Amino acid sequence: MRISQLSAATDVPVPTIKYYLREGLLPPGEQTSATRAEYGEGHVRRLRLIRALLKVGRLPIAAIRRVLAAVDDESLDMHTVLGTAHYALAPAVEPRPDDEDWRRARAEVDRLVDDLDWRVTPFAPARDELAQAVLTLGRLGMPATGERLRSYAEAALRLVTERETGVIPFDGPRESAVEALVVLTVVYGRIFDAMRRLAQESVSAGRFEAGGSPD
Amino acid sequence: MRISQLSAATDVPVPTIKYYLREGLLPPGEQTSATRAEYGEGHVRRLRLIRALLKVGRLPIAAIRRVLAAVDDESLDMHTVLGTAHYALAPAVEPRPDDEDWRRARAEVDRLVDDLDWRVTPFAPARDELAQAVLTLGRLGMPATGERLRSYAEAALRLVTERETGVIPFDGPRESAVEALVVLTVVYGRIFDAMRRLAQESVSAGRFEAGGSPD
């Protein structure tokens, strides 16, 4: 297909496609004449992935480049490719190894992950996010008990194993698997969070209307 | 206590306390002489709440003012006061009633909430967040089935009823209840999200290491 058709197929404007080509995010089409190039299904998939990383993942171009490099690196297995995208999507939390309270919070998180026997690398960004949350709770004078953290971990694991298994297509093109991972991690993360807040409101309403001590 | 002691008790610098006093977020102390005022436990609680709304909820001053006005309005019941804070904490999503796709997504969310029999007001911001997510999924060509949305709703409700009941102290001062709500909604929301991403990584690692089809 020509660039105008690629644009129509993906809803990405031609000037944007040209920008991605110049930036090397999108591989060039097959040159069929001095002024014309032919694009294929691989370009459609790649553009979809770029848009998902940009619009859904809100990643900067440099991070998108890293994710695409992993997708293109045939020496990497799928778990590593998906992991690269997964880590890039994590909210940025600045580790503060100079702060003793921060180190203690991070150690508590690491201990919990060990106790749970979860297979997570030491540099998973979610460890730092959890350390930050644990630190915040301590500073507010409402420290998280290990039991409460573990209870959230179990609920999260149940969500993942019961509802998030099988949604990533591993046997198709890598681009499609990574795109599905972005959507699962980011959009369904937002969906769960919004559902949780609706459920909180509903449970609270039920309790107050029931009268008496609303617990 | 004097303003310096109030500062020590809350870890809020004296100039910041004076700013909150000028802005009317913190009620004045009891004037004991021309240059001296006396502050009490109510001021400590109020300052803790302001800090939680500001640092944890990341609310702008105008929104904090609205939440505090609800806390101070004795004619409002606790459910309404908590609801004011809860809605203020929601991520801002612009409803787009002019967009037909948006209206359809929002109608789908409203239907789901009805089907679930959840007691949620029509202006709960999480409805718009969900509509936005549903719209995004549609535009990516990965529409959310009603079944999948319902499955997330059920998982969220289970989290709320099994682990988030009884953590808000309703019988103490209103400030403490609202502070606990901020922490529960925001910090534990972040904790769940980080746990979910760790669980995703762990489940993925287990599946890939098991070999064969990783799905």
Short mmCIF file of C-alpha atoms in Angstrom, two decimals:
data_model
loop_
_atom_site.label_atom_id
_atom_site.label_comp_id
_atom_site.label_asym_id
_atom_site.label_seq_id
_atom_site.Cartn_x
_atom_site.Cartn_y
_atom_site.Cartn_z
CA MET A 1 0.00 0.00 0.00
CA ARG A 2 1.06 3.61 -0.45
CA ILE A 3 1.71 6.01 2.41
CA SER A 4 -1.76 7.55 2.04
CA GLN A 5 -3.32 4.10 2.38
CA LEU A 6 -1.13 3.31 5.36
CA SER A 7 -2.38 6.54 6.90
CA ALA A 8 -6.01 5.59 6.23
CA ALA A 9 -5.51 2.08 7.61
CA THR A 10 -4.02 3.30 10.88
CA ASP A 11 -5.63 6.71 11.36
CA VAL A 12 -2.15 8.23 11.63
CA PRO A 13 -1.66 11.39 9.52
CA VAL A 14 0.88 11.22 6.68
CA PRO A 15 3.17 13.93 8.17
CA THR A 16 3.30 11.94 11.42
CA ILE A 17 4.19 8.77 9.52
CA LYS A 18 6.97 10.71 7.77
CA TYR A 19 8.22 11.90 11.15
CA TYR A 20 8.36 8.31 12.45
CA LEU A 21 10.24 7.28 9.28
CA ARG A 22 12.78 10.09 9.76
CA GLU A 23 13.19 9.17 13.45
CA GLY A 24 13.78 5.55 12.49
CA LEU A 25 10.81 4.33 14.58
CA LEU A 26 9.18 2.97 11.44
CA PRO A 27 11.32 1.05 8.93
CA PRO A 28 11.29 2.47 5.38
CA GLY A 29 8.90 1.05 2.81
CA GLU A 30 10.04 -0.75 -0.29
CA GLN A 31 11.07 1.92 -2.80
CA THR A 32 9.19 1.22 -6.05
CA SER A 33 10.17 4.47 -7.82
CA ALA A 34 12.02 7.69 -7.00
CA THR A 35 8.92 9.16 -5.34
CA ARG A 36 6.96 6.15 -4.30
CA ALA A 37 7.35 3.48 -1.57
CA GLU A 38 5.23 0.46 -0.80
CA TYR A 39 4.21 -0.39 2.77
CA GLY A 40 2.87 -3.65 4.18
CA GLU A 41 1.07 -5.23 7.13
CA GLY A 42 4.28 -5.03 9.18
CA HIS A 43 4.12 -1.25 8.91
CA VAL A 44 0.49 -1.24 10.01
CA ARG A 45 1.35 -3.30 13.09
CA ARG A 46 4.38 -1.17 13.88
CA LEU A 47 2.36 2.04 13.62
CA ARG A 48 -0.35 0.62 15.88
CA LEU A 49 2.30 -0.24 18.45
CA ILE A 50 3.91 3.20 18.25
CA ARG A 51 0.51 4.84 18.76
CA ALA A 52 -0.28 2.60 21.73
CA LEU A 53 3.08 3.35 23.38
CA LEU A 54 2.61 7.06 22.72
CA LYS A 55 -1.10 7.62 23.42
CA VAL A 56 -1.86 4.90 25.94
CA GLY A 57 1.53 4.42 27.57
CA ARG A 58 2.39 8.14 27.24
CA LEU A 59 6.02 7.21 26.69
CA PRO A 60 8.55 9.73 25.41
CA ILE A 61 10.11 9.01 22.00
CA ALA A 62 13.40 7.84 23.58
CA ALA A 63 11.58 5.16 25.59
CA ILE A 64 9.58 4.09 22.53
CA ARG A 65 12.85 3.70 20.66
CA ARG A 66 14.16 1.37 23.39
CA VAL A 67 11.02 -0.77 23.33
CA LEU A 68 11.11 -1.03 19.53
CA ALA A 69 14.80 -1.94 19.61
CA ALA A 70 13.92 -4.85 21.91
CA VAL A 71 11.07 -5.90 19.59
CA ASP A 72 13.51 -5.91 16.66
CA ASP A 73 16.31 -7.73 18.48
CA GLU A 74 15.80 -11.36 17.47
CA SER A 75 18.32 -12.52 20.07
CA LEU A 76 15.92 -11.53 22.87
CA ASP A 77 13.20 -13.93 23.95
CA MET A 78 9.59 -12.78 24.30
CA HIS A 79 9.69 -12.54 28.11
CA THR A 80 12.58 -10.06 27.84
CA VAL A 81 10.88 -8.05 25.09
CA LEU A 82 7.65 -7.81 27.06
CA GLY A 83 9.63 -6.98 30.21
CA THR A 84 11.32 -4.04 28.44
CA ALA A 85 7.92 -2.59 27.57
CA HIS A 86 6.50 -3.39 31.01
CA TYR A 87 9.29 -1.56 32.83
CA ALA A 88 9.12 1.41 30.44
CA LEU A 89 5.41 1.79 31.26
CA ALA A 90 5.95 1.96 35.03
CA PRO A 91 5.32 5.30 36.75
CA ALA A 92 8.65 7.02 37.40
CA VAL A 93 9.66 6.85 41.07
CA GLU A 94 13.03 8.19 42.08
CA PRO A 95 14.83 5.68 44.34
CA ARG A 96 16.49 7.46 47.27
CA PRO A 97 19.22 5.11 48.51
CA ASP A 98 20.74 7.95 50.62
CA ASP A 99 17.64 8.15 52.77
CA GLU A 100 17.70 5.58 55.55
CA ASP A 101 13.88 5.48 55.81
CA TRP A 102 13.67 4.84 52.09
CA ARG A 103 16.20 2.00 52.30
CA ARG A 104 14.22 0.42 55.13
CA ALA A 105 10.97 0.68 53.15
CA ARG A 106 12.61 -0.85 50.08
CA ALA A 107 14.06 -3.69 52.18
CA GLU A 108 10.59 -4.41 53.54
CA VAL A 109 9.22 -4.62 50.00
CA ASP A 110 12.06 -6.92 48.92
CA ARG A 111 11.40 -9.18 51.90
CA LEU A 112 7.73 -9.39 51.01
CA VAL A 113 8.47 -10.28 47.38
CA ASP A 114 10.86 -12.99 48.62
CA ASP A 115 8.30 -14.35 51.07
CA LEU A 116 5.71 -14.49 48.28
CA ASP A 117 8.18 -16.40 46.08
CA TRP A 118 7.42 -14.06 43.21
CA ARG A 119 9.74 -14.19 40.22
CA VAL A 120 10.54 -10.56 39.79
CA THR A 121 13.92 -9.01 38.94
CA PRO A 122 15.64 -6.84 41.59
CA PHE A 123 15.29 -3.81 39.30
CA ALA A 124 11.53 -4.07 38.71
CA PRO A 125 10.33 -0.44 39.04
CA ALA A 126 7.23 -1.52 40.98
CA ARG A 127 9.56 -2.37 43.92
CA ASP A 128 10.50 1.31 44.16
CA GLU A 129 6.88 2.40 43.78
CA LEU A 130 5.91 0.17 46.68
CA ALA A 131 8.84 1.43 48.76
CA GLN A 132 7.66 4.98 48.09
CA ALA A 133 4.11 4.13 49.19
CA VAL A 134 5.36 2.36 52.33
CA LEU A 135 7.48 5.42 53.15
CA THR A 136 4.53 7.79 52.61
CA LEU A 137 2.33 5.73 54.91
CA GLY A 138 5.00 5.74 57.62
CA ARG A 139 5.45 9.51 57.37
CA LEU A 140 1.68 10.02 57.66
CA GLY A 141 1.73 7.97 60.87
CA MET A 142 -0.37 5.22 59.23
CA PRO A 143 2.26 2.53 58.62
CA ALA A 144 1.28 -0.40 56.41
CA THR A 145 1.42 -3.67 58.28
CA GLY A 146 3.14 -6.54 56.49
CA GLU A 147 -0.16 -8.41 56.70
CA ARG A 148 -2.03 -5.64 54.88
CA LEU A 149 0.62 -5.43 52.13
CA ARG A 150 0.49 -9.17 51.71
CA SER A 151 -3.28 -9.04 51.47
CA TYR A 152 -3.05 -6.57 48.56
CA ALA A 153 -0.40 -8.75 46.94
CA GLU A 154 -2.70 -11.76 47.12
CA ALA A 155 -5.64 -9.84 45.69
CA ALA A 156 -3.44 -8.57 42.83
CA LEU A 157 -2.13 -12.06 42.09
CA ARG A 158 -5.66 -13.39 41.99
CA LEU A 159 -6.68 -10.71 39.49
CA VAL A 160 -3.71 -11.55 37.27
CA THR A 161 -4.08 -15.32 37.35
CA GLU A 162 -7.88 -15.39 37.11
CA ARG A 163 -8.55 -12.61 34.59
CA GLU A 164 -5.34 -11.59 32.85
CA THR A 165 -4.10 -14.91 31.65
CA GLY A 166 -4.27 -15.65 27.95
CA VAL A 167 -4.95 -12.10 26.78
CA ILE A 168 -1.50 -11.58 25.26
CA PRO A 169 -1.12 -13.31 21.86
CA PHE A 170 2.30 -14.93 22.11
CA ASP A 171 2.26 -16.82 18.86
CA GLY A 172 1.69 -13.89 16.50
CA PRO A 173 4.02 -11.02 15.59
CA ARG A 174 5.98 -9.49 18.47
CA GLU A 175 4.46 -6.06 17.81
CA SER A 176 0.98 -7.39 18.50
CA ALA A 177 2.07 -9.04 21.76
CA VAL A 178 3.70 -5.83 22.99
CA GLU A 179 0.67 -3.76 21.94
CA ALA A 180 -1.61 -6.09 23.90
CA LEU A 181 0.72 -5.82 26.91
CA VAL A 182 0.53 -2.01 26.82
CA VAL A 183 -3.25 -2.12 26.70
CA LEU A 184 -3.51 -4.74 29.44
CA THR A 185 -1.10 -2.99 31.78
CA VAL A 186 -2.20 0.60 31.30
CA VAL A 187 -5.85 0.65 30.19
CA TYR A 188 -7.02 -2.30 32.27
CA GLY A 189 -5.03 -0.89 35.20
CA ARG A 190 -7.08 2.30 34.87
CA ILE A 191 -10.26 0.27 34.50
CA PHE A 192 -9.56 -1.64 37.70
CA ASP A 193 -8.77 1.57 39.58
CA ALA A 194 -11.99 3.26 38.40
CA MET A 195 -14.03 0.13 39.25
CA ARG A 196 -12.46 0.07 42.70
CA ARG A 197 -13.52 3.66 43.33
CA LEU A 198 -17.07 2.96 42.15
CA ALA A 199 -17.16 -0.09 44.43
CA GLN A 200 -15.88 2.00 47.36
CA GLU A 201 -18.68 4.52 46.81
CA SER A 202 -21.30 1.83 46.47
CA VAL A 203 -20.20 -0.07 49.58
CA SER A 204 -20.05 3.19 51.54
CA ALA A 205 -23.55 4.18 50.38
CA GLY A 206 -24.93 0.80 51.40
CA ARG A 207 -23.38 1.03 54.81
CA PHE A 208 -24.58 4.55 55.56
CA GLU A 209 -28.10 3.85 54.35
CA ALA A 210 -28.29 0.74 56.47
CA GLY A 211 -28.10 3.18 59.42
CA GLY A 212 -26.41 2.56 62.73
CA SER A 213 -22.64 2.34 62.94
CA PRO A 214 -21.33 2.50 59.37
CA ASP A 215 -18.25 0.55 60.41
CA MET B 1 0.54 24.87 71.99
CA ARG B 2 2.34 27.70 70.20
CA ILE B 3 2.82 27.85 66.45
CA SER B 4 6.39 26.53 66.74
CA GLN B 5 5.12 23.50 68.66
CA LEU B 6 2.33 22.99 66.13
CA SER B 7 5.04 23.00 63.47
CA ALA B 8 7.12 20.45 65.37
CA ALA B 9 4.08 18.21 65.98
CA THR B 10 3.09 18.11 62.32
CA ASP B 11 6.39 18.56 60.49
CA VAL B 12 4.90 21.54 58.65
CA PRO B 13 7.18 24.62 58.58
CA VAL B 14 5.94 27.76 60.40
CA PRO B 15 5.78 29.89 57.20
CA THR B 16 3.60 27.21 55.57
CA ILE B 17 1.28 27.17 58.61
CA LYS B 18 1.02 30.96 58.38
CA TYR B 19 0.16 30.64 54.68
CA TYR B 20 -2.65 28.15 55.47
CA LEU B 21 -3.94 30.56 58.16
CA ARG B 22 -3.97 33.47 55.69
CA GLU B 23 -5.72 31.32 53.07
CA GLY B 24 -8.34 30.32 55.62
CA LEU B 25 -7.55 26.59 55.26
CA LEU B 26 -6.56 26.45 58.94
CA PRO B 27 -8.79 28.23 61.48
CA PRO B 28 -6.99 30.84 63.63
CA GLY B 29 -5.65 29.86 67.05
CA GLU B 30 -6.95 31.34 70.26
CA GLN B 31 -5.31 34.74 70.65
CA THR B 32 -3.70 34.86 74.12
CA SER B 33 -1.82 38.13 73.62
CA ALA B 34 -1.15 40.60 70.82
CA THR B 35 1.65 38.42 69.41
CA ARG B 36 0.75 34.98 70.61
CA ALA B 37 -1.92 32.41 69.71
CA GLU B 38 -2.64 29.01 71.19
CA TYR B 39 -3.30 25.99 68.94
CA GLY B 40 -4.89 22.66 69.85
CA GLU B 41 -5.34 19.07 68.68
CA GLY B 42 -7.94 20.22 66.14
CA HIS B 43 -5.23 22.23 64.42
CA VAL B 44 -2.92 19.22 64.37
CA ARG B 45 -5.62 17.08 62.75
CA ARG B 46 -6.52 19.79 60.27
CA LEU B 47 -2.88 20.27 59.26
CA ARG B 48 -2.43 16.51 58.80
CA LEU B 49 -5.47 16.46 56.53
CA ILE B 50 -4.27 19.45 54.48
CA ARG B 51 -0.89 17.75 54.01
CA ALA B 52 -2.53 14.48 52.97
CA LEU B 53 -4.78 16.25 50.43
CA LEU B 54 -1.80 18.21 49.11
CA LYS B 55 1.02 15.65 49.14
CA VAL B 56 -0.85 12.39 48.69
CA GLY B 57 -3.95 13.56 46.82
CA ARG B 58 -1.98 16.24 44.91
CA LEU B 59 -5.04 18.46 45.00
CA PRO B 60 -4.83 22.16 44.13
CA ILE B 61 -5.63 24.64 46.92
CA ALA B 62 -9.10 25.40 45.47
CA ALA B 63 -10.07 21.71 45.67
CA ILE B 64 -8.66 21.43 49.21
CA ARG B 65 -10.80 24.41 50.17
CA ARG B 66 -13.92 22.63 48.89
CA VAL B 67 -13.12 19.44 50.80
CA LEU B 68 -12.46 21.37 54.02
CA ALA B 69 -15.70 23.34 53.58
CA ALA B 70 -17.57 20.01 53.44
CA VAL B 71 -15.72 18.80 56.55
CA ASP B 72 -16.76 21.98 58.38
CA ASP B 73 -20.38 21.95 57.23
CA GLU B 74 -22.21 20.26 60.09
CA SER B 75 -25.37 19.95 57.99
CA LEU B 76 -23.68 17.38 55.74
CA ASP B 77 -23.61 13.74 56.76
CA MET B 78 -20.39 11.72 56.71
CA HIS B 79 -21.18 9.91 53.46
CA THR B 80 -21.49 13.27 51.68
CA VAL B 81 -18.32 14.63 53.26
CA LEU B 82 -16.34 11.54 52.27
CA GLY B 83 -17.91 11.64 48.81
CA THR B 84 -16.72 15.23 48.30
CA ALA B 85 -13.15 14.16 49.04
CA HIS B 86 -13.48 10.98 46.99
CA TYR B 87 -14.64 12.83 43.87
CA ALA B 88 -11.98 15.53 44.31
CA LEU B 89 -9.30 12.80 44.29
CA ALA B 90 -10.44 11.25 41.00
CA PRO B 91 -8.16 11.66 37.96
CA ALA B 92 -9.50 14.44 35.74
CA VAL B 93 -11.19 13.07 32.63
CA GLU B 94 -12.94 15.50 30.31
CA PRO B 95 -16.40 14.19 29.39
CA ARG B 96 -17.09 14.67 25.67
CA PRO B 97 -20.86 14.64 25.26
CA ASP B 98 -20.52 16.03 21.69
CA ASP B 99 -18.70 12.92 20.55
CA GLU B 100 -21.08 10.14 19.63
CA ASP B 101 -18.52 7.40 20.35
CA TRP B 102 -17.94 8.90 23.77
CA ARG B 103 -21.67 8.99 24.53
CA ARG B 104 -21.99 5.35 23.50
CA ALA B 105 -19.06 4.34 25.74
CA ARG B 106 -20.52 6.26 28.67
CA ALA B 107 -23.94 4.64 28.12
CA GLU B 108 -22.29 1.23 28.20
CA VAL B 109 -20.65 2.07 31.53
CA ASP B 110 -23.94 3.35 32.97
CA ARG B 111 -25.69 0.17 31.88
CA LEU B 112 -23.02 -1.94 33.57
CA VAL B 113 -23.29 0.02 36.83
CA ASP B 114 -27.09 -0.45 36.71
CA ASP B 115 -26.75 -4.17 36.03
CA LEU B 116 -24.39 -4.49 38.97
CA ASP B 117 -26.89 -2.68 41.20
CA TRP B 118 -24.12 -0.45 42.48
CA ARG B 119 -25.17 2.62 44.44
CA VAL B 120 -23.18 5.28 42.68
CA THR B 121 -24.32 8.81 41.76
CA PRO B 122 -24.72 9.69 38.06
CA PHE B 123 -21.88 12.24 38.40
CA ALA B 124 -19.28 9.89 39.89
CA PRO B 125 -16.09 10.81 37.98
CA ALA B 126 -15.08 7.15 37.69
CA ARG B 127 -17.94 6.70 35.20
CA ASP B 128 -16.21 9.12 32.84
CA GLU B 129 -12.85 7.45 33.42
CA LEU B 130 -14.34 4.11 32.46
CA ALA B 131 -16.04 5.63 29.42
CA GLN B 132 -12.67 7.06 28.36
CA ALA B 133 -11.00 3.65 28.75
CA VAL B 134 -13.79 1.90 26.83
CA LEU B 135 -13.43 4.49 24.05
CA THR B 136 -9.65 4.03 23.94
CA LEU B 137 -10.01 0.26 23.65
CA GLY B 138 -12.50 0.64 20.81
CA ARG B 139 -10.25 3.03 18.92
CA LEU B 140 -7.33 0.61 19.29
CA GLY B 141 -9.47 -2.11 17.77
CA MET B 142 -9.44 -4.09 21.03
CA PRO B 143 -12.96 -3.43 22.33
CA ALA B 144 -13.70 -4.44 25.92
CA THR B 145 -16.44 -7.02 26.10
CA GLY B 146 -19.16 -6.43 28.67
CA GLU B 147 -18.12 -9.72 30.25
CA ARG B 148 -14.53 -8.55 30.72
CA LEU B 149 -15.61 -5.22 32.22
CA ARG B 150 -17.93 -7.04 34.59
CA SER B 151 -15.13 -9.37 35.58
CA TYR B 152 -12.96 -6.39 36.59
CA ALA B 153 -15.91 -4.88 38.45
CA GLU B 154 -16.35 -8.08 40.44
CA ALA B 155 -12.65 -8.30 41.27
CA ALA B 156 -12.69 -4.66 42.42
CA LEU B 157 -15.78 -5.19 44.56
CA ARG B 158 -14.17 -8.20 46.17
CA LEU B 159 -11.06 -6.17 47.03
CA VAL B 160 -13.19 -3.43 48.59
CA THR B 161 -15.48 -5.69 50.61
CA GLU B 162 -12.80 -8.14 51.72
CA ARG B 163 -9.89 -5.81 52.46
CA GLU B 164 -11.05 -2.21 52.59
CA THR B 165 -13.89 -2.46 55.06
CA GLY B 166 -13.43 -0.99 58.51
CA VAL B 167 -10.28 1.01 57.74
CA ILE B 168 -11.99 4.42 57.90
CA PRO B 169 -12.61 5.57 61.49
CA PHE B 170 -16.16 6.92 61.35
CA ASP B 171 -16.63 7.61 65.03
CA GLY B 172 -13.71 10.00 65.52
CA PRO B 173 -13.23 13.54 64.18
CA ARG B 174 -14.28 14.10 60.55
CA GLU B 175 -10.76 15.23 59.64
CA SER B 176 -9.36 11.83 60.59
CA ALA B 177 -11.97 9.98 58.57
CA VAL B 178 -11.27 12.07 55.47
CA GLU B 179 -7.51 11.69 55.94
CA ALA B 180 -7.91 7.91 56.12
CA LEU B 181 -10.07 8.01 52.97
CA VAL B 182 -7.36 9.91 51.07
CA VAL B 183 -4.74 7.39 52.11
CA LEU B 184 -6.95 4.40 51.33
CA THR B 185 -8.03 5.68 47.94
CA VAL B 186 -4.74 7.07 46.67
CA VAL B 187 -1.86 5.24 48.40
CA TYR B 188 -3.50 1.83 48.54
CA GLY B 189 -4.64 2.33 44.94
CA ARG B 190 -0.99 2.81 44.00
CA ILE B 191 0.00 -0.19 46.12
CA PHE B 192 -2.52 -2.41 44.35
CA ASP B 193 -1.37 -1.21 40.94
CA ALA B 194 2.30 -1.86 41.75
CA MET B 195 1.46 -5.30 43.19
CA ARG B 196 -0.49 -6.11 40.04
CA ARG B 197 2.50 -5.28 37.86
CA LEU B 198 4.81 -7.40 40.03
CA ALA B 199 2.30 -10.25 39.82
CA GLN B 200 2.11 -9.85 36.02
CA GLU B 201 5.89 -10.13 35.79
CA SER B 202 6.02 -13.12 38.10
CA VAL B 203 3.25 -15.00 36.31
CA SER B 204 4.87 -14.26 32.95
CA ALA B 205 8.27 -15.48 34.20
CA GLY B 206 6.72 -18.70 35.49
CA ARG B 207 4.98 -19.34 32.22
CA PHE B 208 8.00 -18.71 30.03
CA GLU B 209 10.28 -20.79 32.20
CA ALA B 210 7.84 -23.68 32.16
CA GLY B 211 8.65 -23.82 28.46
CA GLY B 212 6.27 -24.75 25.67
CA SER B 213 3.43 -22.42 24.77
CA PRO B 214 3.67 -19.61 27.29
CA ASP B 215 -0.01 -18.93 27.48
#
